[in-house]
Short mmCIF file of C-alpha atoms and ligand atoms in Angstrom, two decimals:
data_model
loop_
_atom_site.label_atom_id
_atom_site.label_comp_id
_atom_site.label_asym_id
_atom_site.label_seq_id
_atom_site.Cartn_x
_atom_site.Cartn_y
_atom_site.Cartn_z
CA MET N 429 0.00 0.00 0.00
CA GLU N 430 1.40 3.34 -1.03
CA CYS N 431 0.54 6.87 0.07
CA SER N 432 1.62 10.28 -1.31
CA LEU N 433 1.60 13.55 0.56
CA TRP N 434 1.90 17.03 -0.99
CA LEU N 435 3.42 19.92 0.91
CA ASP N 436 2.60 23.59 0.26
CA THR N 437 6.19 23.98 -0.91
CA GLY N 438 5.45 21.65 -3.82
CA VAL N 439 7.50 18.82 -2.34
CA VAL N 440 5.84 15.41 -2.67
CA VAL N 441 6.76 12.50 -0.43
CA VAL N 442 5.74 8.88 -0.92
CA ALA N 443 5.67 6.02 1.58
CA SER N 444 4.80 2.40 0.99
CA VAL N 445 4.29 -0.18 3.68
CA PRO N 446 4.84 -3.95 3.72
CA GLY N 447 2.82 -6.98 4.81
CA GLY N 448 3.91 -10.10 6.68
CA THR N 449 3.39 -13.84 6.31
CA SER N 450 4.32 -15.30 9.69
CA LYS N 451 2.14 -12.71 11.38
CA GLY N 452 1.86 -12.74 15.16
CA LYS N 453 -1.52 -12.65 16.86
CA TYR N 454 -0.48 -9.60 18.89
CA GLU N 455 0.37 -7.34 15.97
CA ALA N 456 -1.79 -4.48 14.72
CA ALA N 457 -4.29 -5.48 12.05
CA GLU N 458 -3.60 -5.02 8.40
CA LEU N 459 -6.77 -4.14 6.50
CA ARG N 460 -7.26 -6.33 3.41
CA ASP N 461 -10.43 -6.34 1.33
CA ASN N 462 -10.85 -10.13 1.49
CA GLN N 463 -12.85 -10.14 -1.73
CA PRO N 464 -11.95 -13.44 -3.41
CA ASP N 465 -12.64 -12.07 -6.90
CA HIS N 466 -10.28 -9.10 -6.44
CA MET N 467 -6.52 -9.58 -6.08
CA ASP N 468 -7.22 -12.99 -4.56
CA GLY N 469 -8.58 -11.26 -1.48
CA GLN N 470 -5.35 -9.33 -0.90
CA GLY N 471 -6.62 -5.95 -2.13
CA VAL N 472 -6.32 -2.85 0.05
CA LEU N 473 -8.99 -0.64 -1.52
CA ASN N 474 -10.73 -0.13 1.82
CA ALA N 475 -7.48 0.94 3.46
CA VAL N 476 -6.80 3.32 0.55
CA SER N 477 -10.27 4.74 0.94
CA ASN N 478 -9.62 5.26 4.67
CA VAL N 479 -6.54 7.31 3.80
CA ASN N 480 -8.36 9.40 1.21
CA THR N 481 -11.59 10.02 3.08
CA ILE N 482 -10.71 9.88 6.78
CA ILE N 483 -6.96 10.44 7.25
CA ALA N 484 -6.25 13.04 4.54
CA PRO N 485 -8.82 15.57 5.85
CA LEU N 486 -7.18 15.27 9.30
CA LEU N 487 -3.73 16.07 7.89
CA ILE N 488 -4.49 18.88 5.45
CA GLY N 489 -3.18 22.18 6.81
CA ARG N 490 -1.07 20.60 9.57
CA ASP N 491 2.62 21.11 10.28
CA PRO N 492 4.36 17.84 9.27
CA THR N 493 7.03 18.32 11.93
CA THR N 494 4.45 17.61 14.67
CA GLN N 495 4.81 13.82 14.30
CA THR N 496 3.73 12.93 17.85
CA GLU N 497 0.53 14.99 17.70
CA ILE N 498 -0.37 13.69 14.26
CA ASP N 499 0.24 10.07 15.25
CA GLN N 500 -1.84 10.59 18.37
CA LEU N 501 -4.66 11.92 16.22
CA LEU N 502 -4.44 8.87 13.95
CA ILE N 503 -4.50 6.52 16.96
CA LEU N 504 -7.51 8.32 18.48
CA THR N 505 -9.38 8.43 15.19
CA ASP N 506 -8.94 4.69 14.80
CA GLY N 507 -9.81 4.14 18.45
CA THR N 508 -9.31 0.34 18.49
CA GLU N 509 -6.73 -1.77 20.31
CA GLN N 510 -5.25 -3.34 17.16
CA LYS N 511 -6.06 -0.60 14.62
CA THR N 512 -8.80 -2.70 13.05
CA LYS N 513 -10.94 0.28 12.01
CA LEU N 514 -8.59 2.21 9.72
CA GLY N 515 -6.03 -0.60 9.35
CA CYS N 516 -2.40 -0.37 10.44
CA ASN N 517 -1.41 -0.34 6.75
CA ALA N 518 -3.44 2.85 6.17
CA ILE N 519 -2.21 4.44 9.42
CA LEU N 520 1.47 3.60 8.91
CA ALA N 521 1.46 4.75 5.28
CA ALA N 522 0.24 8.15 6.50
CA SER N 523 2.49 8.25 9.56
CA LEU N 524 5.60 7.43 7.50
CA CYS N 525 4.62 10.04 4.90
CA VAL N 526 4.41 12.61 7.70
CA ALA N 527 7.93 11.67 8.90
CA LYS N 528 9.29 12.00 5.36
CA ALA N 529 7.47 15.32 4.98
CA GLY N 530 8.92 16.53 8.30
CA ALA N 531 12.42 15.62 7.14
CA ALA N 532 11.88 17.40 3.81
CA THR N 533 10.55 20.48 5.61
CA GLN N 534 13.66 20.65 7.78
CA GLY N 535 15.96 19.86 4.86
CA LEU N 536 17.34 16.77 6.59
CA PRO N 537 17.90 13.21 5.39
CA LEU N 538 15.34 10.95 7.07
CA TYR N 539 17.85 9.28 9.44
CA LYS N 540 18.96 12.66 10.82
CA TYR N 541 15.36 13.79 11.20
CA VAL N 542 14.45 10.51 12.96
CA SER N 543 17.36 10.98 15.34
CA LYS N 544 15.98 14.42 16.26
CA LEU N 545 12.51 12.95 16.79
CA ALA N 546 13.71 9.97 18.79
CA ASN N 547 16.67 11.46 20.63
CA LEU N 548 18.09 7.98 21.17
CA THR N 549 21.57 8.28 19.74
CA ASP N 550 24.26 10.97 19.53
CA THR N 551 26.28 9.20 16.87
CA PHE N 552 25.40 7.64 13.56
CA ALA N 553 26.64 4.23 12.49
CA ILE N 554 25.50 1.54 10.09
CA PRO N 555 24.05 -1.32 12.15
CA THR N 556 25.36 -4.87 11.69
CA CYS N 557 23.40 -6.52 8.89
CA ILE N 558 21.93 -9.96 9.47
CA TYR N 559 21.76 -11.65 6.04
CA THR N 560 19.27 -14.45 5.49
CA LEU N 561 20.74 -17.01 3.09
CA ILE N 562 18.34 -19.94 3.45
CA ASN N 563 14.58 -19.92 3.95
CA GLY N 564 12.35 -22.59 5.44
CA GLY N 565 9.10 -22.77 7.40
CA GLU N 566 6.35 -20.50 6.11
CA HIS N 567 8.92 -18.67 3.96
CA GLY N 568 10.27 -21.86 2.40
CA ALA N 569 9.22 -24.71 0.18
CA ASP N 570 8.05 -27.26 2.74
CA ASN N 571 11.50 -28.82 3.05
CA LEU N 572 13.09 -27.11 6.08
CA ASP N 573 11.38 -25.93 9.28
CA ILE N 574 13.55 -23.01 10.36
CA GLN N 575 12.24 -19.84 8.72
CA GLU N 576 15.61 -18.15 8.31
CA PHE N 577 19.21 -19.38 8.40
CA GLN N 578 21.29 -16.23 8.70
CA ILE N 579 24.89 -15.10 8.69
CA VAL N 580 25.93 -12.33 11.06
CA PRO N 581 29.19 -10.49 10.29
CA ALA N 582 31.49 -9.89 13.27
CA SER N 583 31.74 -6.37 14.65
CA HIS N 584 35.18 -5.70 13.14
CA ILE N 585 33.69 -5.96 9.62
CA ASP N 586 32.68 -2.51 8.33
CA PHE N 587 29.57 -2.05 6.20
CA PRO N 588 31.09 -2.24 2.68
CA ASN N 589 32.97 -5.38 3.72
CA SER N 590 29.81 -6.77 5.33
CA LEU N 591 27.84 -6.21 2.12
CA ASN N 592 30.62 -7.91 0.19
CA MET N 593 30.37 -10.85 2.58
CA GLY N 594 26.58 -11.07 2.23
CA VAL N 595 26.66 -10.98 -1.57
CA SER N 596 29.68 -13.28 -1.90
CA LEU N 597 28.39 -15.95 0.46
CA TYR N 598 24.94 -15.87 -1.12
CA HIS N 599 26.47 -16.68 -4.52
CA GLN N 600 28.96 -19.17 -3.11
CA LEU N 601 26.14 -20.96 -1.31
CA GLU N 602 24.35 -21.23 -4.64
CA ASP N 603 27.44 -22.95 -6.10
CA VAL N 604 27.62 -25.34 -3.13
CA LEU N 605 23.91 -26.19 -3.50
CA ILE N 606 24.28 -26.78 -7.23
CA SER N 607 27.27 -29.06 -6.64
CA LYS N 608 25.17 -31.15 -4.21
CA GLY N 609 22.17 -31.26 -6.53
CA ALA N 610 20.21 -29.62 -3.71
CA ILE N 611 19.13 -26.44 -5.44
CA HIS N 612 15.40 -25.93 -5.46
CA SER N 613 14.36 -22.31 -5.68
CA VAL N 614 14.18 -19.27 -3.46
CA GLY N 615 11.73 -18.52 -0.67
CA LEU N 616 9.58 -15.53 0.19
CA VAL N 617 12.40 -13.15 1.03
CA GLY N 618 14.85 -14.52 -1.56
CA GLY N 619 16.85 -16.99 0.54
CA PHE N 620 17.47 -20.43 -1.01
CA THR N 621 15.01 -23.23 -0.25
CA PRO N 622 17.24 -26.26 -0.85
CA ASN N 623 16.19 -29.90 -0.86
CA LEU N 624 17.86 -31.21 2.29
CA TYR N 625 16.99 -33.97 4.74
CA ASN N 626 16.88 -31.80 7.83
CA ASN N 627 17.70 -28.41 9.35
CA THR N 628 21.13 -29.47 10.60
CA ASP N 629 22.20 -30.18 6.99
CA ALA N 630 21.58 -26.50 6.23
CA PHE N 631 24.10 -25.46 8.88
CA GLU N 632 26.63 -27.95 7.50
CA LEU N 633 26.28 -26.39 4.05
CA LEU N 634 26.63 -22.90 5.49
CA VAL N 635 29.85 -23.96 7.26
CA GLU N 636 31.10 -25.45 3.99
CA THR N 637 30.21 -22.24 2.13
CA ALA N 638 31.99 -20.08 4.69
CA LYS N 639 35.09 -22.27 4.25
CA THR N 640 35.12 -21.68 0.50
CA SER N 641 35.01 -17.91 1.06
CA SER N 642 37.74 -15.49 2.03
CA TYR N 643 36.10 -15.08 5.45
CA THR N 644 36.82 -17.18 8.52
CA PHE N 645 33.84 -18.84 10.15
CA ALA N 646 33.52 -18.08 13.88
CA GLN N 647 35.90 -15.18 13.49
CA ASP N 648 34.54 -12.95 10.70
CA LEU N 649 31.02 -14.34 10.74
CA PHE N 650 28.60 -16.23 12.93
CA PHE N 651 25.19 -17.73 12.35
CA GLY N 652 21.69 -16.76 13.40
CA VAL N 653 18.20 -18.21 13.01
CA ASP N 654 14.64 -17.02 12.94
CA MET N 655 12.72 -20.01 14.29
CA ALA N 656 9.28 -18.33 13.98
CA ALA N 657 8.42 -21.04 16.52
CA SER N 658 4.69 -20.29 16.65
CA SER N 659 4.48 -21.81 13.18
CA LEU N 660 6.19 -25.01 14.45
CA TYR N 661 3.90 -25.39 17.46
CA ARG N 662 1.00 -27.85 17.25
CA ASP N 663 -0.77 -29.91 19.90
CA GLY N 664 1.52 -28.69 22.69
CA LYS N 665 4.78 -29.60 20.91
CA TYR N 666 7.20 -28.17 18.38
CA HIS N 667 7.61 -30.06 15.11
CA LEU N 668 11.03 -30.18 13.42
CA LYS N 669 12.06 -32.83 10.94
CA ASP N 670 15.45 -33.41 12.62
CA LYS N 671 13.78 -35.94 14.94
CA ALA N 672 10.83 -38.28 14.46
CA GLN N 673 9.29 -37.26 17.79
CA PRO N 674 8.05 -33.69 18.28
CA TYR N 675 10.07 -31.43 20.58
CA SER N 676 8.98 -30.32 24.04
CA SER N 677 10.13 -26.85 25.15
CA GLN N 678 12.96 -28.59 27.02
CA ASP N 679 14.02 -30.55 23.90
CA LEU N 680 14.08 -27.32 21.94
CA PHE N 681 16.10 -25.73 24.67
CA ASP N 682 18.73 -28.46 24.28
CA TYR N 683 18.62 -28.05 20.51
CA TYR N 684 19.44 -24.33 20.88
CA SER N 685 22.36 -25.09 23.21
CA MET N 686 23.68 -27.47 20.55
CA LEU N 687 23.26 -24.84 17.80
CA ARG N 688 25.08 -22.33 19.97
CA ASN N 689 27.98 -24.66 20.75
CA VAL N 690 28.39 -26.58 17.48
CA TYR N 691 27.30 -24.02 14.86
CA GLN N 692 28.09 -20.70 16.56
CA VAL N 693 24.45 -19.57 16.41
CA PHE N 694 24.59 -16.28 18.28
CA SER N 695 21.13 -14.96 17.47
CA ILE N 696 17.87 -16.88 17.94
CA GLU N 697 14.67 -15.10 16.91
CA ASP N 698 11.28 -16.31 18.20
CA PRO N 699 12.70 -19.50 19.79
CA PHE N 700 9.33 -20.40 21.39
CA HIS N 701 5.70 -19.66 20.62
CA ASP N 702 4.14 -16.33 21.55
CA ASP N 703 2.64 -17.43 24.89
CA ASP N 704 5.46 -19.69 26.13
CA TRP N 705 6.79 -17.04 28.57
CA LYS N 706 8.46 -19.56 30.88
CA SER N 707 10.64 -21.00 28.11
CA TRP N 708 11.59 -17.53 26.87
CA GLN N 709 12.70 -16.59 30.39
CA GLY N 710 14.64 -19.84 30.82
CA LEU N 711 16.51 -19.47 27.54
CA THR N 712 17.35 -15.82 28.24
CA THR N 713 18.69 -16.76 31.67
CA ASP N 714 20.76 -19.63 30.27
CA LEU N 715 22.05 -18.38 26.91
CA GLY N 716 21.31 -14.64 27.12
CA ALA N 717 24.81 -13.66 28.27
CA THR N 718 26.33 -14.83 24.97
CA THR N 719 23.38 -15.03 22.58
CA SER N 720 20.76 -12.60 21.26
CA ILE N 721 17.32 -13.92 22.17
CA VAL N 722 15.26 -11.88 19.72
CA ALA N 723 11.55 -11.26 20.19
CA ASP N 724 9.71 -10.76 16.93
CA SER N 725 6.09 -11.95 16.82
CA PHE N 726 6.42 -12.68 20.58
CA LEU N 727 6.28 -8.92 21.32
CA ALA N 728 4.98 -7.67 17.95
CA THR N 729 6.55 -4.21 18.51
CA ASN N 730 3.80 -3.77 21.09
CA LEU N 731 4.55 -1.45 24.01
CA ALA N 732 2.60 -3.30 26.71
CA ARG N 733 4.12 -6.67 25.78
CA THR N 734 7.59 -5.09 25.59
CA GLN N 735 7.18 -3.66 29.09
CA LYS N 736 6.04 -7.04 30.41
CA ALA N 737 9.00 -8.79 28.77
CA ILE N 738 11.42 -6.26 30.29
CA GLN N 739 9.97 -6.91 33.73
CA GLU N 740 10.02 -10.67 33.28
CA LYS N 741 13.47 -10.73 31.61
CA ALA N 742 11.99 -12.80 28.80
CA CYS N 743 14.47 -11.79 26.07
CA ASN N 744 17.40 -9.45 25.44
CA SER N 745 16.69 -8.22 21.89
CA ILE N 746 13.69 -7.06 19.93
CA SER N 747 12.87 -7.17 16.25
CA VAL N 748 11.22 -3.84 15.44
CA LYS N 749 8.73 -3.78 12.58
CA PRO N 750 6.86 -0.47 12.26
CA ASN N 751 3.85 -2.12 10.62
CA GLU N 752 3.38 -4.44 13.61
CA VAL N 753 2.35 -1.38 15.63
CA GLY N 754 1.23 1.16 13.02
CA THR N 755 2.77 4.58 13.75
CA ILE N 756 6.29 6.02 13.80
CA THR N 757 5.77 7.48 17.28
CA GLU N 758 4.80 4.12 18.80
CA THR N 759 7.72 2.44 17.01
CA LEU N 760 10.15 4.95 18.53
CA GLU N 761 8.61 4.49 21.99
CA VAL N 762 9.09 0.72 21.86
CA ILE N 763 12.73 1.25 20.83
CA ARG N 764 13.19 3.77 23.68
CA GLN N 765 11.93 1.31 26.32
CA ALA N 766 13.90 -1.59 24.87
CA LYS N 767 17.10 0.45 24.80
CA ALA N 768 16.54 1.61 28.37
CA ALA N 769 16.47 -2.08 29.33
CA ASN N 770 19.80 -2.57 27.50
CA TRP N 771 18.22 -4.76 24.87
CA GLN N 772 19.59 -4.90 21.37
CA ILE N 773 17.48 -3.47 18.56
CA VAL N 774 17.00 -5.34 15.28
CA MET N 775 15.27 -3.15 12.67
CA SER N 776 13.41 -5.62 10.51
CA HIS N 777 11.69 -6.05 7.17
CA ARG N 778 8.50 -8.02 6.48
CA SER N 779 8.39 -10.89 4.03
CA GLY N 780 6.00 -8.91 1.81
CA GLU N 781 8.30 -5.90 1.44
CA THR N 782 8.01 -2.86 -0.79
CA ASN N 783 10.79 -0.83 -2.37
CA ASP N 784 10.47 1.81 0.34
CA ASP N 785 13.87 2.13 2.04
CA ALA N 786 12.80 4.11 5.12
CA ILE N 787 13.58 1.30 7.58
CA ALA N 788 17.27 1.79 6.73
CA ASP N 789 16.97 5.42 7.90
CA LEU N 790 14.96 4.36 10.96
CA ALA N 791 17.71 1.89 11.89
CA VAL N 792 20.51 4.47 11.64
CA GLY N 793 18.47 7.30 13.18
CA THR N 794 17.57 5.29 16.27
CA GLY N 795 21.04 3.76 16.74
CA ALA N 796 19.78 0.21 16.12
CA ASP N 797 22.32 -2.57 16.65
CA TYR N 798 21.20 -4.74 13.74
CA CYS N 799 19.30 -4.57 10.46
CA LYS N 800 17.44 -7.58 9.07
CA PHE N 801 16.44 -6.98 5.47
CA GLY N 802 16.79 -10.51 4.02
CA PRO N 803 19.49 -11.60 1.56
CA PRO N 804 21.20 -8.92 -0.55
CA GLN N 805 18.98 -10.03 -3.43
CA ARG N 806 15.75 -8.85 -5.10
CA GLY N 807 14.76 -5.23 -5.55
CA GLU N 808 12.86 -4.70 -2.33
CA ARG N 809 15.86 -5.93 -0.25
CA VAL N 810 18.57 -4.31 -2.37
CA ALA N 811 16.74 -0.96 -2.05
CA LYS N 812 17.42 -1.02 1.69
CA TYR N 813 21.06 -2.11 1.39
CA ASN N 814 21.59 0.60 -1.22
CA ARG N 815 20.13 3.15 1.17
CA LEU N 816 22.54 1.97 3.89
CA LEU N 817 25.39 2.43 1.40
CA GLN N 818 24.26 5.97 0.63
CA ILE N 819 24.08 6.77 4.35
CA TYR N 820 27.49 5.14 4.89
CA GLN N 821 29.02 7.34 2.20
CA GLU N 822 27.36 10.42 3.66
CA LEU N 823 28.68 9.60 7.14
CA GLU N 824 32.18 9.03 5.76
CA SER N 825 32.13 12.39 3.98
CA ASP N 826 30.72 14.09 7.14
CA LYS N 827 33.73 12.65 8.99
CA THR N 828 36.28 14.06 6.55
CA GLN N 829 34.52 17.42 6.45
CA SER N 830 34.38 17.73 10.22
CA ALA N 831 37.93 16.40 10.80
CA PRO N 832 40.17 19.15 12.19
CA VAL N 833 42.11 20.78 9.37
CA ALA N 834 45.82 20.13 9.79
CA VAL N 835 47.59 23.43 10.45
CA PRO N 836 50.75 23.65 8.35
CA PRO N 837 53.89 24.35 10.34
CA ALA N 838 54.74 28.04 10.50
CA PRO N 839 57.42 29.02 7.97
CA PRO N 840 60.80 29.64 9.58
CA ILE N 841 61.38 33.32 10.31
CA THR N 842 64.26 34.58 8.24
P1 PGA R 1122 6.89 -11.99 8.25
O1 PGA R 1122 8.21 -12.32 9.08
O2 PGA R 1122 6.69 -13.08 7.24
O3 PGA R 1122 5.79 -12.00 9.26
O4 PGA R 1122 7.06 -10.66 7.63
C1 PGA R 1122 9.45 -11.90 8.58
C2 PGA R 1122 10.55 -12.06 9.59
O5 PGA R 1122 10.30 -12.36 10.76
O6 PGA R 1122 11.69 -11.88 9.19
ZN1 ZN R 1123 10.71 -13.24 12.61
#
């Protein structure tokens, strides 16, 4: 869904918002038309109409730099817990347009404007990119259960080198898969969906790929996973094809310890289903000192759930997806609370992404620790990596411009 906003100055800004597949039950509601004979039910004509007939009249004549007030107005006008009336897609499209309009009004790139709005970081840096190379689960082709097998560059790798690593390993993995006759296709976000017997085989192939590259596994790069465990949970157990019997929470717990020790998996997203608080707490207590336990659909970028998880020490990282909550202001508030609890911030895509690159600016402008935009493949992902590159170049040139000018030594007095 895309929204355009015209300023009196003649400037036009455009924002488009994504949709998810492994949606959590606690996220704000995306309004779809559900008319089977139109766009297979996926149409958003009602949400578009809400922007044109309800939201636009509220915004006309307002100062776009008053983001908090405008978002508050949108929230009040919707008036429902999960934004079911106007739809979080309609609300976020407008809210993001307002942020872009505010940045344009102040003549700032979006990440600098966001940093003024959020006041969460004094310095700008490109977050560490988590690259998804293999897809399974609801993003895959029914052959692997884990939704994302990721590589995570080590902190000494700067962004251009990290991008090189992501692109190189993606292509080298393709060669490895071809050589094994395991190539199948790509999944929803562009990661490979190979024909393998089980999830552990995927890690073996990733280790093999890393060995063929110029990077050293467990030194230059580590692994991560998005388990999206709610989608594995049926009849009180988790179902993974690595074992004939389904996994209890305790079995899964042991599986994660193995992944951590054998495959250097340092980031585990949604390790348990969205109501399994006890297991989340246990894993954070046990592995949290060395491993990112990332809440995605578990917290759904929802403030009340985030506050509860902080109190209950249920995780140490959060995946932030603006469309899970619906406004820029609420997104920034969740980041503020998570940072205050010393959690790590992962700014994240949705599987149904658009070419909008604003989440790259949001990541830099809030001082996020990580970005998760999928593999460096396909237009909607590459758009975000390209935006990070632009910001990187801008930050590098800011550095050279603000570096103290060397004073030449005074000429000898003759
Ligand atoms: P989604 O999940 O399919 O709900 O967008 C994507 C993700 O968690 O990376
Ligand atoms: Zn996820």
